[in-house]
Amino acid sequence: MSNQPSSRKPRVAVVFGGRSSEHGISVVTAGAVLSAIDRDKYDVLPIGITTDGRWALTADDPSRMAITDRALPGVAQLAESTDGSVLLPVDPANREVVYSEPGSVPKALGDVDVVFPMLHGPYGEDGTLQGLLELSGVPYVGSGVLASAVGMDKEYMKRVFTSFGLPVGPYVVIRPREWEQDPAAARKKVVDFAADHGWPVFVKPARAGSSMGISKVADLSALDEAIEEARRHDPKVLVESLLSGREIECGVLEFEDGPRASVPAEIPPVTAHDFYDFEAKYIDSAEGIVPAPLTPEQTAEVQRLAVAAFDAASCEGLVRADFFLQDDGEFVINEINTMPGFTPISMYPRMWRESGVGYAELVDRLIQAALRRSTGLR
C-alpha cells in the first residue's frame, strides 16, 4: 500500500523517454497521460530519461510532447537543465526524490507515492526499471519484473504461452553467437524453417516493440539485410512465419476484482506499408476498427485468450494482446505488450473508450491499481 499521509495528494512521477529506440513514442505517450491526470486528485512530477540514461527534471508541458511535422519529440528539448539529474533513493524507507546539479546544493522534490512508467522497449518496459522501483519500495503502474521481462522477450513469451496451452505461431530464433560465429548455419536454420512453413517470413528483434526493426522477407536474398536490421535493435533475432488472417487486438485492464478484457479491435490491411509497421502505427495514423466486426462467439474467445495470456505471464495493471484470426477460424496469439502506447490514436485507449472506460478514467484506474499493490513478492 502507498504510505502517503492523508493530508496531501498522492504524488505521481510520470517517467518517460528512455534509452530504447522507442524514446520518442514514449515522450508522446507521456504527454497524453500528463494531460489526462486529474490534478485535483494527484500531484505530478514529470521525469524524462534521456537517450544516454540521465534522469532529467522536465517541464510539465504536454503541448511540447507531440509529434510535429512527422518528427518525434525527445527528452533533451524538454529537460530543464543539460546536466542536472533526478535521483531516486534505493531505500524502501525513503521515497524522497532529489534533484542535483553540479555545483549546487541538491534540492528535495518531495516523496513519490507511485511511478507511472511510460517507457517502451528495453531499459524500461523489460523489467529493468521495475527492478529499480522494487528496490526503492515505490509502487508503479503495470507489470512486475518477471512479467515485464517475459512481455519484452518474444521468444520466452511464446514459450510461456505454449506451456499454458495457448496458441502461438511457428517461429525460430537466431541467437547472437549463432549469427556471429556461423552465419551460414543460421541462414540454413531459416531456410529449413521456410521449407516447412513457406516464404515470406518476418524477421524481427526479439526484444523491441512499436514494430521497430521488422522486415518482411520474400526469399533468401534479402535475409542477411533483414537480420542486420533487426540486430540494430537487438542481437537476438526472431523469425516468424507469415500468418494469414485478420489482425485482432484486445485490451486487458486490472479492476478491483481482477483483470477484464475490452471489446476487441481489428487492424485492417495497411496497403501503403505492406504490414502494420512503425510508420503506419504512429505517423500515418492507421485506423483500427473498434469494435472489431466479429461474431459474439469470436469476441468472447479473443477476450478469454487475452485474459489467459495476461494471467499466464503474471501481468498486472494492463496489457494489449495481439492476435491473428486465421482463415480456419482459430485465434493465434502474436504477442502481448505490457506497456502499450497511449498516444491519441493508440488502440489500447480506443478499445477501452468503446468499452465504457474513458481516457482519464483509464489513467486513474491504473494509478489506483498501483497504489493498491505493495512492492516485493505479491
Short mmCIF file of N, CA, C and O in Angstrom, two decimals, residues 65-113:
data_model
loop_
_atom_site.label_atom_id
_atom_site.label_comp_id
_atom_site.label_asym_id
_atom_site.label_seq_id
_atom_site.Cartn_x
_atom_site.Cartn_y
_atom_site.Cartn_z
N MET A 65 5.11 17.80 -26.31
CA MET A 65 5.44 16.37 -26.33
C MET A 65 4.68 15.62 -27.42
O MET A 65 4.49 14.42 -27.34
N ALA A 66 4.29 16.34 -28.47
CA ALA A 66 3.50 15.73 -29.54
C ALA A 66 4.36 15.55 -30.79
O ALA A 66 5.43 16.17 -30.94
N ILE A 67 3.89 14.70 -31.69
CA ILE A 67 4.53 14.56 -32.99
C ILE A 67 4.29 15.84 -33.78
O ILE A 67 3.16 16.31 -33.91
N THR A 68 5.37 16.42 -34.32
CA THR A 68 5.28 17.66 -35.08
C THR A 68 5.97 17.47 -36.43
O THR A 68 7.15 17.11 -36.47
N ASP A 69 5.23 17.70 -37.51
CA ASP A 69 5.79 17.54 -38.86
C ASP A 69 6.46 16.18 -39.03
O ASP A 69 7.58 16.08 -39.53
N ARG A 70 5.76 15.13 -38.58
CA ARG A 70 6.22 13.73 -38.69
C ARG A 70 7.48 13.46 -37.88
O ARG A 70 8.10 12.41 -38.03
N ALA A 71 7.88 14.39 -37.00
CA ALA A 71 9.07 14.21 -36.17
C ALA A 71 8.65 13.94 -34.73
O ALA A 71 7.73 14.57 -34.21
N LEU A 72 9.35 12.99 -34.10
CA LEU A 72 9.05 12.65 -32.71
C LEU A 72 9.81 13.55 -31.75
O LEU A 72 10.96 13.93 -32.01
N PRO A 73 9.20 13.92 -30.62
CA PRO A 73 9.90 14.74 -29.63
C PRO A 73 10.91 13.91 -28.83
O PRO A 73 10.88 12.68 -28.85
N GLY A 74 11.77 14.60 -28.10
CA GLY A 74 12.76 13.93 -27.26
C GLY A 74 12.87 14.61 -25.91
O GLY A 74 12.47 15.77 -25.74
N VAL A 75 13.42 13.89 -24.93
CA VAL A 75 13.57 14.44 -23.58
C VAL A 75 14.55 15.60 -23.57
O VAL A 75 14.39 16.56 -22.81
N ALA A 76 15.58 15.54 -24.42
CA ALA A 76 16.63 16.57 -24.38
C ALA A 76 16.05 17.98 -24.50
O ALA A 76 16.49 18.90 -23.80
N GLN A 77 15.04 18.16 -25.39
CA GLN A 77 14.50 19.51 -25.54
C GLN A 77 13.49 19.87 -24.46
O GLN A 77 13.06 21.02 -24.37
N LEU A 78 13.11 18.90 -23.63
CA LEU A 78 12.17 19.17 -22.54
C LEU A 78 12.87 19.37 -21.20
O LEU A 78 12.28 19.90 -20.26
N ALA A 79 14.11 18.90 -21.09
CA ALA A 79 14.82 18.94 -19.81
C ALA A 79 15.08 20.37 -19.37
O ALA A 79 15.37 21.25 -20.19
N GLU A 80 14.96 20.60 -18.07
CA GLU A 80 15.17 21.95 -17.53
C GLU A 80 16.65 22.29 -17.42
O GLU A 80 17.00 23.44 -17.21
N SER A 81 17.51 21.28 -17.55
CA SER A 81 18.95 21.51 -17.46
C SER A 81 19.65 20.47 -18.32
O SER A 81 19.15 19.36 -18.52
N THR A 82 20.84 20.83 -18.83
CA THR A 82 21.59 19.88 -19.66
C THR A 82 22.41 18.91 -18.83
O THR A 82 22.90 17.91 -19.37
N ASP A 83 22.55 19.18 -17.54
CA ASP A 83 23.37 18.27 -16.72
C ASP A 83 22.77 17.94 -15.36
O ASP A 83 23.33 17.15 -14.60
N GLY A 84 21.64 18.51 -15.01
CA GLY A 84 21.00 18.16 -13.74
C GLY A 84 20.41 16.76 -13.79
O GLY A 84 19.98 16.28 -14.85
N SER A 85 20.38 16.08 -12.63
CA SER A 85 19.87 14.71 -12.58
C SER A 85 18.87 14.55 -11.44
O SER A 85 19.03 15.14 -10.36
N VAL A 86 17.85 13.74 -11.70
CA VAL A 86 16.88 13.35 -10.68
C VAL A 86 17.34 12.03 -10.08
O VAL A 86 17.69 11.09 -10.81
N LEU A 87 17.36 11.95 -8.77
CA LEU A 87 17.85 10.76 -8.07
C LEU A 87 16.73 10.14 -7.24
O LEU A 87 16.09 10.83 -6.44
N LEU A 88 16.50 8.85 -7.46
CA LEU A 88 15.52 8.10 -6.68
C LEU A 88 16.28 7.24 -5.69
O LEU A 88 17.09 6.41 -6.08
N PRO A 89 16.06 7.42 -4.38
CA PRO A 89 16.84 6.66 -3.40
C PRO A 89 16.48 5.17 -3.44
O PRO A 89 15.30 4.82 -3.52
N VAL A 90 17.50 4.33 -3.41
CA VAL A 90 17.26 2.88 -3.35
C VAL A 90 17.14 2.50 -1.88
O VAL A 90 18.02 1.90 -1.28
N ASP A 91 16.03 2.93 -1.30
CA ASP A 91 15.81 2.76 0.14
C ASP A 91 14.31 2.72 0.38
O ASP A 91 13.63 3.75 0.27
N PRO A 92 13.74 1.55 0.69
CA PRO A 92 12.29 1.45 0.88
C PRO A 92 11.73 2.36 1.96
O PRO A 92 10.54 2.66 1.97
N ALA A 93 12.59 2.82 2.88
CA ALA A 93 12.12 3.69 3.95
C ALA A 93 12.11 5.16 3.54
O ALA A 93 11.68 6.02 4.30
N ASN A 94 12.60 5.46 2.34
CA ASN A 94 12.73 6.85 1.92
C ASN A 94 12.31 6.97 0.46
O ASN A 94 12.98 6.44 -0.43
N ARG A 95 11.20 7.66 0.21
CA ARG A 95 10.73 7.84 -1.16
C ARG A 95 10.95 9.27 -1.66
O ARG A 95 10.35 9.69 -2.65
N GLU A 96 11.82 10.01 -1.00
CA GLU A 96 12.03 11.40 -1.39
C GLU A 96 12.96 11.48 -2.60
O GLU A 96 14.08 11.00 -2.58
N VAL A 97 12.47 12.09 -3.65
CA VAL A 97 13.25 12.28 -4.88
C VAL A 97 14.05 13.57 -4.75
O VAL A 97 13.55 14.59 -4.26
N VAL A 98 15.30 13.51 -5.20
CA VAL A 98 16.21 14.65 -5.08
C VAL A 98 16.68 15.07 -6.46
O VAL A 98 16.93 14.23 -7.34
N TYR A 99 16.80 16.39 -6.67
CA TYR A 99 17.32 16.92 -7.92
C TYR A 99 18.69 17.52 -7.65
O TYR A 99 18.87 18.32 -6.73
N SER A 100 19.65 17.13 -8.47
CA SER A 100 21.03 17.55 -8.23
C SER A 100 21.64 18.13 -9.51
O SER A 100 21.51 17.55 -10.59
N GLU A 101 22.28 19.30 -9.36
CA GLU A 101 23.05 19.89 -10.46
C GLU A 101 24.47 20.13 -9.99
O GLU A 101 24.70 20.44 -8.81
N PRO A 102 25.45 19.98 -10.88
CA PRO A 102 26.84 20.23 -10.48
C PRO A 102 27.01 21.63 -9.89
O PRO A 102 26.53 22.61 -10.45
N GLY A 103 27.67 21.70 -8.76
CA GLY A 103 27.95 22.99 -8.14
C GLY A 103 26.81 23.57 -7.34
O GLY A 103 26.92 24.68 -6.82
N SER A 104 25.69 22.84 -7.24
CA SER A 104 24.54 23.35 -6.50
C SER A 104 24.16 22.38 -5.39
O SER A 104 24.46 21.19 -5.45
N VAL A 105 23.51 22.91 -4.36
CA VAL A 105 23.03 22.07 -3.27
C VAL A 105 21.86 21.23 -3.79
O VAL A 105 20.95 21.78 -4.44
N PRO A 106 21.86 19.92 -3.57
CA PRO A 106 20.72 19.08 -4.02
C PRO A 106 19.40 19.60 -3.47
O PRO A 106 19.32 20.05 -2.33
N LYS A 107 18.37 19.53 -4.28
CA LYS A 107 17.06 20.05 -3.91
C LYS A 107 16.07 18.90 -3.79
O LYS A 107 15.93 18.08 -4.70
N ALA A 108 15.38 18.81 -2.65
CA ALA A 108 14.38 17.76 -2.45
C ALA A 108 13.13 18.10 -3.25
O ALA A 108 12.63 19.23 -3.21
N LEU A 109 12.63 17.12 -3.98
CA LEU A 109 11.41 17.30 -4.77
C LEU A 109 10.20 16.69 -4.10
O LEU A 109 9.10 16.72 -4.66
N GLY A 110 10.39 16.10 -2.92
CA GLY A 110 9.27 15.50 -2.20
C GLY A 110 9.17 14.01 -2.42
O GLY A 110 9.84 13.43 -3.28
N ASP A 111 8.32 13.39 -1.61
CA ASP A 111 8.11 11.94 -1.73
C ASP A 111 7.31 11.61 -2.98
O ASP A 111 6.43 12.35 -3.38
N VAL A 112 7.65 10.46 -3.56
CA VAL A 112 6.88 9.92 -4.69
C VAL A 112 6.11 8.72 -4.18
O VAL A 112 6.66 7.82 -3.54
N ASP A 113 4.81 8.70 -4.42
CA ASP A 113 3.96 7.61 -3.94
C ASP A 113 3.75 6.52 -4.97
O ASP A 113 3.50 5.37 -4.63
#
